[in-house]
Amino acid sequence: MPAVIDTDIHEVATIEDLLPYLPSVWHKYVTDYGWKPEERLPYTQPTAGGLDRADAKPGDGRPGGSDLGLLREQVLDLYDVEAGILTGWLNVSSTQESWVEFKTALVSAYNDWEIANWVERDERLYGSIHVNPWDADGAVREIERLADHPRIVQVTLYIGDQAYGQPRYHPIFAAAARHGLVVGIHHSGNAPTALGFHRYYAEWHTLVPQVFMSQAVSLIFNGVFEAYPELKVILVEGGFSYVPHLMWHADQQWTELRHETPWVKRPPSRIIREQMRFASQPIEEFTPAQLETLIGQMESDELVCFSSDYPHWDFDSPLEALPHRLDPGLRQKILHDNAAALYARLPARASAGMPA
Amino acid sequence: MPAVIDTDIHEVATIEDLLPYLPSVWHKYVTDYGWKPEERLPYTQPTAGGLDRADAKPGDGRPGGSDLGLLREQVLDLYDVEAGILTGWLNVSSTQESWVEFKTALVSAYNDWEIANWVERDERLYGSIHVNPWDADGAVREIERLADHPRIVQVTLYIGDQAYGQPRYHPIFAAAARHGLVVGIHHSGNAPTALGFHRYYAEWHTLVPQVFMSQAVSLIFNGVFEAYPELKVILVEGGFSYVPHLMWHADQQWTELRHETPWVKRPPSRIIREQMRFASQPIEEFTPAQLETLIGQMESDELVCFSSDYPHWDFDSPLEALPHRLDPGLRQKILHDNAAALYARLPARASAGMPA
C-alpha cells in the first residue's frame, strides 16, 4: 500500500481547553454564560460510541480525537500516514449570527491550541485555520495572522445553513487563494437537508451529500472560481459518488441558463475538475469495476482524496475503504498523490510520493 | 421510434376556470379574497416564455398548457403519443397549512375540471387525482371518490417543504395502493434546496433533484414501501442521474444504521428497484455509452420512464431526449414499456406496446 495522506482527521478540544488561549475578556462566555457550540441535529448518533469510535475515547471521560497518543496508535503509525490534515472540531461557522466577536476570538484561540498541541507535536500533522464566516473581516485577519505558519495548509469552513458562494464570504476565499491555502468545506450537525432534518438519523445521514452539492453550485454560479482562479476547494465528509450527477446536471443547467450568470465562463464540470476536490469518506462499498466506472464518469482520476474522518464512528480505514483489487495506479492517486498535488504546501517528500 | 407514453404533461387552469366546479360557499376565497397558489420561488424563470415554452401559449393571454388543441398539435399528434399522464398544475400540496378546507375543495374542483376538459376529451390522456396532503382524511375521501374512474391512473402529490414519509401522509399512500393507483410525486416552485433558494434560478434549478432524494429517503426509512408492498411511486421532474448515488449511499447507511429503523427489511436499492420509478425529464445530454452505463449502475433498465414536462420551457422531445444511437431495446423501455408496466390501468393496447 502507498503511504497515505489523510485529508480529514479531527482533533478535539473541550471548550475549557481553550481558555489559556482566549483573551480573558471572553472567558465569562465559557465560565459564566455556559456557551456551547450550537447543534441543530435533533438526535444523537445511534451508535455505541455516539459520534465517535468507541475505542477512540481515551477513557478519562474526554471525547474521541482528544488524545494525540491514541491518534498515533490508531491512525498515524498503524497505516503509514505520511501526512494528516487536521480539520478540527469547533464548528462555529455553522452556528447562527450571534455573539459574533466572541466566536471570532474563540476560533482564534482554537487555532493557537491546535498549533501548539497537535501541529507542532507531530511532524505528520498539518493544520487548518478555522474562521468565523459570520465575521468576514475577522476571518481574513485570522488567515493573515496564521498563513505564514509552514505547517498550516488549509482554511476550514464548516457547513451550516448558509451558501458560501454569497458575496459576503468572498474575502475569505480571496485570502485563502492569495496565500495558497486550500479551502476545506466540512460537514456539521447544523447542516440541513432540502426537507430539514427528517425523523431518523439514518435519513439525515443519507442526505448529507446535499449540502455539498449546494455549496459547489453556490460557489460555481456566484463566480467564486472565476474570481479566484488559483483557489482550490475540497469538500470533506460528503463522499464523492454524487459528483458525476452534479457535473452532468450543472452542465445542463449552465448550458440552458448561463445568460443569467454570464460571469461563469467555464462549464461547471470543468470548474470542478480544475478547482475542486472531494475527500473520500464516507465511501460506499464498491467493486473495483464500480469505482473505476464512477471515476471514469468524472473524466478525471485526480479529484478524490482519501480521508478517514477519525475518530468518528463511520471512520474509513485506508486498508479497507478502497476495493482490494483496484487498479494500483488509481489506488496510489486516491490514497496519496491527489492530496499531495492539492496541498502544494506539503513538503517535497510528500509531494513526490516517497515513502515516509 | 416506438409509440410514446409521456408521464408528465401539464394541463393548466386559471383559478377562475374552477369556479363552476367549486361549491359556492368557497367562491369568495377566489372572487373576493384573491387567493392564489403559493409560490416561494424568489425569481421568475429567466426565459422568454417564463415557465412555459413561448410557443405553447395560445396567444389569448392564457398560460401554456391551457389549450387541448395546442397539446395535440405540439405533443400528442406530433410524436405518436399513445398515452399521456396528466400531472396538473394546482400545487396546493406544496403550500402551507392554511385555509385547509378551502384547498381540499379546490383540488376536488380541479379534479372534476381536469376530467371534464381533458381526460374525457382525448382518449390518449389519463388523469391524476390531486389531493391536499395537509388534510389526509380529505385526501383519502377524494381518492375514494374518483378511483373508479377508468381513466384515472395516479394520485399526484406536489413537493413543498414536507417529507412525505411522515406518518400523517401514510393514509394517502394506503388509499392509492388499495386502488392500484401510482403515486406521482412532482416538483414545484415551493420546494427548497438544502440551503434554501439560493441567489440565482440556475442554482436552485440545478439542485432540484435534492427534494426527490429527500422524498425517496423519507418514504424508504419511514417504512412506507414495507407497509404498502403494492405501492408504486414515480418521482416526476427531477431526472434520474442521481439514482445510482442515492442507491449506493442509502444502502451504505441502511447497512450501518438499520438498527434504528428495523421495519425497513430490504436494502434501499432493492426497494427502489421494486417500487419506485423515475420520469426522465430534465434528462442531461448523454452519449449512448454514458446513458447505458448509468442505467447499468441502477442494475435495472425498468426504472426510467420518458416524460416531456410539456408545456414548460425545458420541455424534452421524445425525438431528441435520448441519444440517437441508443440501444433500441433500452429506447423502447424508456419511451414506452416501463411506463406501460408501471401504469397497470392503461389499456392492454398500451400495455402490450402495440402502436396506437
PDB file of C-alpha atoms in Angstrom, chain A residues 43-44 46-47 159-167 192-196 198-211 213-215 217-219 221-222 238-242 244-246 248-250 252-254 256-257 259-261 263 282-286 290 293-294 297 299 313-314 316, chain B residues 43-44 46-47 159-167 192-196 198-211 213-215 217-219 221-222 238-242 244-246 248-250 252-254 256-257 259-261 263 282-286 290 293-294 297 299 313-314 316:
ATOM      1  CA  TYR A  43     -30.913  13.182  17.501  1.00  0.00           C
ATOM      2  CA  THR A  44     -27.625  11.798  18.737  1.00  0.00           C
ATOM      3  CA  PRO A  46     -27.304   5.911  17.247  1.00  0.00           C
ATOM      4  CA  THR A  47     -24.022   4.087  17.852  1.00  0.00           C
ATOM      5  CA  ILE A 159     -21.342  23.960   6.841  1.00  0.00           C
ATOM      6  CA  GLY A 160     -24.419  25.383   8.482  1.00  0.00           C
ATOM      7  CA  ASP A 161     -27.360  26.740   6.567  1.00  0.00           C
ATOM      8  CA  GLN A 162     -25.533  29.408   4.567  1.00  0.00           C
ATOM      9  CA  ALA A 163     -24.354  29.030   0.961  1.00  0.00           C
ATOM     10  CA  TYR A 164     -20.708  30.033   0.786  1.00  0.00           C
ATOM     11  CA  GLY A 165     -20.940  31.471  -2.705  1.00  0.00           C
ATOM     12  CA  GLN A 166     -22.668  34.534  -1.278  1.00  0.00           C
ATOM     13  CA  PRO A 167     -20.562  37.681  -1.778  1.00  0.00           C
ATOM     14  CA  PRO A 192     -29.948  20.627   6.950  1.00  0.00           C
ATOM     15  CA  THR A 193     -31.286  18.630   4.022  1.00  0.00           C
ATOM     16  CA  ALA A 194     -33.703  20.022   1.466  1.00  0.00           C
ATOM     17  CA  LEU A 195     -36.547  18.937   3.733  1.00  0.00           C
ATOM     18  CA  GLY A 196     -34.953  19.727   7.072  1.00  0.00           C
ATOM     19  CA  HIS A 198     -36.112  14.262   8.944  1.00  0.00           C
ATOM     20  CA  ARG A 199     -37.374  11.823  11.535  1.00  0.00           C
ATOM     21  CA  TYR A 200     -34.381   9.482  11.735  1.00  0.00           C
ATOM     22  CA  TYR A 201     -30.659   9.948  11.879  1.00  0.00           C
ATOM     23  CA  ALA A 202     -30.281   7.444   9.016  1.00  0.00           C
ATOM     24  CA  GLU A 203     -32.366   9.707   6.779  1.00  0.00           C
ATOM     25  CA  TRP A 204     -30.410  12.817   7.599  1.00  0.00           C
ATOM     26  CA  HIS A 205     -27.114  10.985   7.282  1.00  0.00           C
ATOM     27  CA  THR A 206     -28.059   9.509   3.905  1.00  0.00           C
ATOM     28  CA  LEU A 207     -28.791  13.019   2.663  1.00  0.00           C
ATOM     29  CA  VAL A 208     -25.544  14.611   3.890  1.00  0.00           C
ATOM     30  CA  PRO A 209     -24.212  14.954   0.315  1.00  0.00           C
ATOM     31  CA  GLN A 210     -26.941  17.514  -0.451  1.00  0.00           C
ATOM     32  CA  VAL A 211     -25.263  20.408   1.320  1.00  0.00           C
ATOM     33  CA  MET A 213     -23.885  19.826  -3.867  1.00  0.00           C
ATOM     34  CA  SER A 214     -25.441  23.079  -2.653  1.00  0.00           C
ATOM     35  CA  GLN A 215     -22.078  24.568  -1.721  1.00  0.00           C
ATOM     36  CA  VAL A 217     -23.343  25.024  -7.004  1.00  0.00           C
ATOM     37  CA  SER A 218     -23.277  28.197  -4.918  1.00  0.00           C
ATOM     38  CA  LEU A 219     -19.540  28.691  -5.405  1.00  0.00           C
ATOM     39  CA  PHE A 221     -22.698  30.063 -10.129  1.00  0.00           C
ATOM     40  CA  ASN A 222     -21.693  33.003  -7.926  1.00  0.00           C
ATOM     41  CA  GLY A 238     -19.762  14.084   1.835  1.00  0.00           C
ATOM     42  CA  GLY A 239     -18.107  11.329  -0.196  1.00  0.00           C
ATOM     43  CA  PHE A 240     -17.940  11.668  -3.964  1.00  0.00           C
ATOM     44  CA  SER A 241     -20.480   9.332  -5.554  1.00  0.00           C
ATOM     45  CA  TYR A 242     -22.739  12.298  -6.311  1.00  0.00           C
ATOM     46  CA  PRO A 244     -20.978  12.681 -11.877  1.00  0.00           C
ATOM     47  CA  HIS A 245     -24.635  13.565 -11.355  1.00  0.00           C
ATOM     48  CA  LEU A 246     -23.663  17.032 -10.163  1.00  0.00           C
ATOM     49  CA  TRP A 248     -23.959  16.440 -15.727  1.00  0.00           C
ATOM     50  CA  HIS A 249     -26.815  18.332 -14.176  1.00  0.00           C
ATOM     51  CA  ALA A 250     -24.923  21.547 -13.527  1.00  0.00           C
ATOM     52  CA  GLN A 252     -27.032  21.067 -18.473  1.00  0.00           C
ATOM     53  CA  GLN A 253     -28.415  23.948 -16.433  1.00  0.00           C
ATOM     54  CA  TRP A 254     -25.420  26.163 -17.206  1.00  0.00           C
ATOM     55  CA  GLU A 256     -29.537  26.438 -20.786  1.00  0.00           C
ATOM     56  CA  LEU A 257     -29.347  29.306 -18.298  1.00  0.00           C
ATOM     57  CA  HIS A 259     -27.281  34.106 -19.665  1.00  0.00           C
ATOM     58  CA  GLU A 260     -28.379  34.536 -16.042  1.00  0.00           C
ATOM     59  CA  THR A 261     -24.832  34.260 -14.668  1.00  0.00           C
ATOM     60  CA  TRP A 263     -19.591  35.622 -15.311  1.00  0.00           C
ATOM     61  CA  PRO A 282     -17.876   8.010   3.706  1.00  0.00           C
ATOM     62  CA  ILE A 283     -17.034   5.896   0.683  1.00  0.00           C
ATOM     63  CA  GLU A 284     -19.619   3.319  -0.316  1.00  0.00           C
ATOM     64  CA  GLU A 285     -18.908  -0.391  -0.832  1.00  0.00           C
ATOM     65  CA  PHE A 286     -17.682  -0.602  -4.392  1.00  0.00           C
ATOM     66  CA  GLN A 290     -17.842   0.102  -9.979  1.00  0.00           C
ATOM     67  CA  THR A 293     -16.554   3.422 -13.717  1.00  0.00           C
ATOM     68  CA  LEU A 294     -17.501   6.149 -11.264  1.00  0.00           C
ATOM     69  CA  GLN A 297     -17.631   9.370 -15.207  1.00  0.00           C
ATOM     70  CA  GLU A 299     -13.418  12.327 -16.515  1.00  0.00           C
ATOM     71  CA  TRP A 313     -17.993   6.215  14.259  1.00  0.00           C
ATOM     72  CA  ASP A 314     -18.003   5.765  10.490  1.00  0.00           C
ATOM     73  CA  ASP A 316     -12.812   4.672   6.913  1.00  0.00           C
TER      74      ASP A 316
ATOM     75  CA  TYR B  43     -37.337  34.656  -9.029  1.00  0.00           C
ATOM     76  CA  THR B  44     -39.275  34.048 -12.215  1.00  0.00           C
ATOM     77  CA  PRO B  46     -35.313  33.636 -16.833  1.00  0.00           C
ATOM     78  CA  THR B  47     -36.650  32.566 -20.226  1.00  0.00           C
ATOM     79  CA  ILE B 159     -43.470  18.800  -3.281  1.00  0.00           C
ATOM     80  CA  GLY B 160     -43.264  21.631  -0.810  1.00  0.00           C
ATOM     81  CA  ASP B 161     -41.181  21.511   2.319  1.00  0.00           C
ATOM     82  CA  GLN B 162     -42.701  18.395   3.895  1.00  0.00           C
ATOM     83  CA  ALA B 163     -41.243  14.886   3.728  1.00  0.00           C
ATOM     84  CA  TYR B 164     -43.953  12.519   2.569  1.00  0.00           C
ATOM     85  CA  GLY B 165     -42.730   9.590   4.613  1.00  0.00           C
ATOM     86  CA  GLN B 166     -44.172  11.218   7.730  1.00  0.00           C
ATOM     87  CA  PRO B 167     -46.962   9.102   9.237  1.00  0.00           C
ATOM     88  CA  PRO B 192     -36.331  24.316  -1.273  1.00  0.00           C
ATOM     89  CA  THR B 193     -32.787  23.034  -1.550  1.00  0.00           C
ATOM     90  CA  ALA B 194     -30.680  22.090   1.457  1.00  0.00           C
ATOM     91  CA  LEU B 195     -29.548  25.713   1.671  1.00  0.00           C
ATOM     92  CA  GLY B 196     -32.814  27.369   0.708  1.00  0.00           C
ATOM     93  CA  HIS B 198     -30.037  30.462  -3.473  1.00  0.00           C
ATOM     94  CA  ARG B 199     -29.296  33.691  -5.318  1.00  0.00           C
ATOM     95  CA  TYR B 200     -29.931  32.549  -8.890  1.00  0.00           C
ATOM     96  CA  TYR B 201     -32.566  30.482 -10.592  1.00  0.00           C
ATOM     97  CA  ALA B 202     -29.812  28.372 -12.203  1.00  0.00           C
ATOM     98  CA  GLU B 203     -28.582  27.371  -8.753  1.00  0.00           C
ATOM     99  CA  TRP B 204     -31.995  26.404  -7.481  1.00  0.00           C
ATOM    100  CA  HIS B 205     -32.825  24.599 -10.710  1.00  0.00           C
ATOM    101  CA  THR B 206     -29.556  22.650 -10.656  1.00  0.00           C
ATOM    102  CA  LEU B 207     -30.396  21.460  -7.153  1.00  0.00           C
ATOM    103  CA  VAL B 208     -33.976  20.352  -7.899  1.00  0.00           C
ATOM    104  CA  PRO B 209     -33.032  16.659  -7.591  1.00  0.00           C
ATOM    105  CA  GLN B 210     -32.384  17.154  -3.867  1.00  0.00           C
ATOM    106  CA  VAL B 211     -36.023  17.160  -2.833  1.00  0.00           C
ATOM    107  CA  MET B 213     -33.699  12.281  -2.935  1.00  0.00           C
ATOM    108  CA  SER B 214     -35.235  13.579   0.287  1.00  0.00           C
ATOM    109  CA  GLN B 215     -38.670  12.192  -0.570  1.00  0.00           C
ATOM    110  CA  VAL B 217     -35.243   8.555   1.645  1.00  0.00           C
ATOM    111  CA  SER B 218     -38.205   9.673   3.718  1.00  0.00           C
ATOM    112  CA  LEU B 219     -40.543   7.092   2.176  1.00  0.00           C
ATOM    113  CA  PHE B 221     -36.774   4.826   6.030  1.00  0.00           C
ATOM    114  CA  ASN B 222     -40.248   5.556   7.375  1.00  0.00           C
ATOM    115  CA  GLY B 238     -36.141  15.532 -11.076  1.00  0.00           C
ATOM    116  CA  GLY B 239     -34.497  13.409 -13.753  1.00  0.00           C
ATOM    117  CA  PHE B 240     -32.704  10.216 -12.787  1.00  0.00           C
ATOM    118  CA  SER B 241     -28.949  10.763 -12.949  1.00  0.00           C
ATOM    119  CA  TYR B 242     -28.815  10.921  -9.145  1.00  0.00           C
ATOM    120  CA  PRO B 244     -27.063   5.356  -8.601  1.00  0.00           C
ATOM    121  CA  HIS B 245     -25.597   7.704  -5.982  1.00  0.00           C
ATOM    122  CA  LEU B 246     -28.804   7.525  -3.975  1.00  0.00           C
ATOM    123  CA  TRP B 248     -25.233   3.296  -3.093  1.00  0.00           C
ATOM    124  CA  HIS B 249     -25.386   5.847  -0.342  1.00  0.00           C
ATOM    125  CA  ALA B 250     -28.729   4.762   1.082  1.00  0.00           C
ATOM    126  CA  GLN B 252     -24.447   2.041   2.916  1.00  0.00           C
ATOM    127  CA  GLN B 253     -26.342   3.990   5.557  1.00  0.00           C
ATOM    128  CA  TRP B 254     -29.010   1.299   5.883  1.00  0.00           C
ATOM    129  CA  GLU B 256     -24.656   0.685   9.123  1.00  0.00           C
ATOM    130  CA  LEU B 257     -27.751   2.110  10.797  1.00  0.00           C
ATOM    131  CA  HIS B 259     -30.999  -0.978  13.822  1.00  0.00           C
ATOM    132  CA  GLU B 260     -32.548   2.499  14.023  1.00  0.00           C
ATOM    133  CA  THR B 261     -35.334   1.668  11.557  1.00  0.00           C
ATOM    134  CA  TRP B 263     -39.005  -2.049   9.917  1.00  0.00           C
ATOM    135  CA  PRO B 282     -34.908  17.011 -17.407  1.00  0.00           C
ATOM    136  CA  ILE B 283     -32.574  14.437 -18.944  1.00  0.00           C
ATOM    137  CA  GLU B 284     -28.963  15.516 -19.400  1.00  0.00           C
ATOM    138  CA  GLU B 285     -27.032  15.315 -22.678  1.00  0.00           C
ATOM    139  CA  PHE B 286     -25.715  11.779 -22.755  1.00  0.00           C
ATOM    140  CA  GLN B 290     -22.952   7.243 -20.897  1.00  0.00           C
ATOM    141  CA  THR B 293     -23.574   2.929 -18.134  1.00  0.00           C
ATOM    142  CA  LEU B 294     -25.866   4.993 -15.925  1.00  0.00           C
ATOM    143  CA  GLN B 297     -25.445   1.337 -12.389  1.00  0.00           C
ATOM    144  CA  GLU B 299     -28.994  -2.586 -12.034  1.00  0.00           C
ATOM    145  CA  TRP B 313     -39.598  25.889 -21.050  1.00  0.00           C
ATOM    146  CA  ASP B 314     -37.274  22.933 -20.587  1.00  0.00           C
ATOM    147  CA  ASP B 316     -37.906  17.287 -23.569  1.00  0.00           C
TER     148      ASP B 316
END
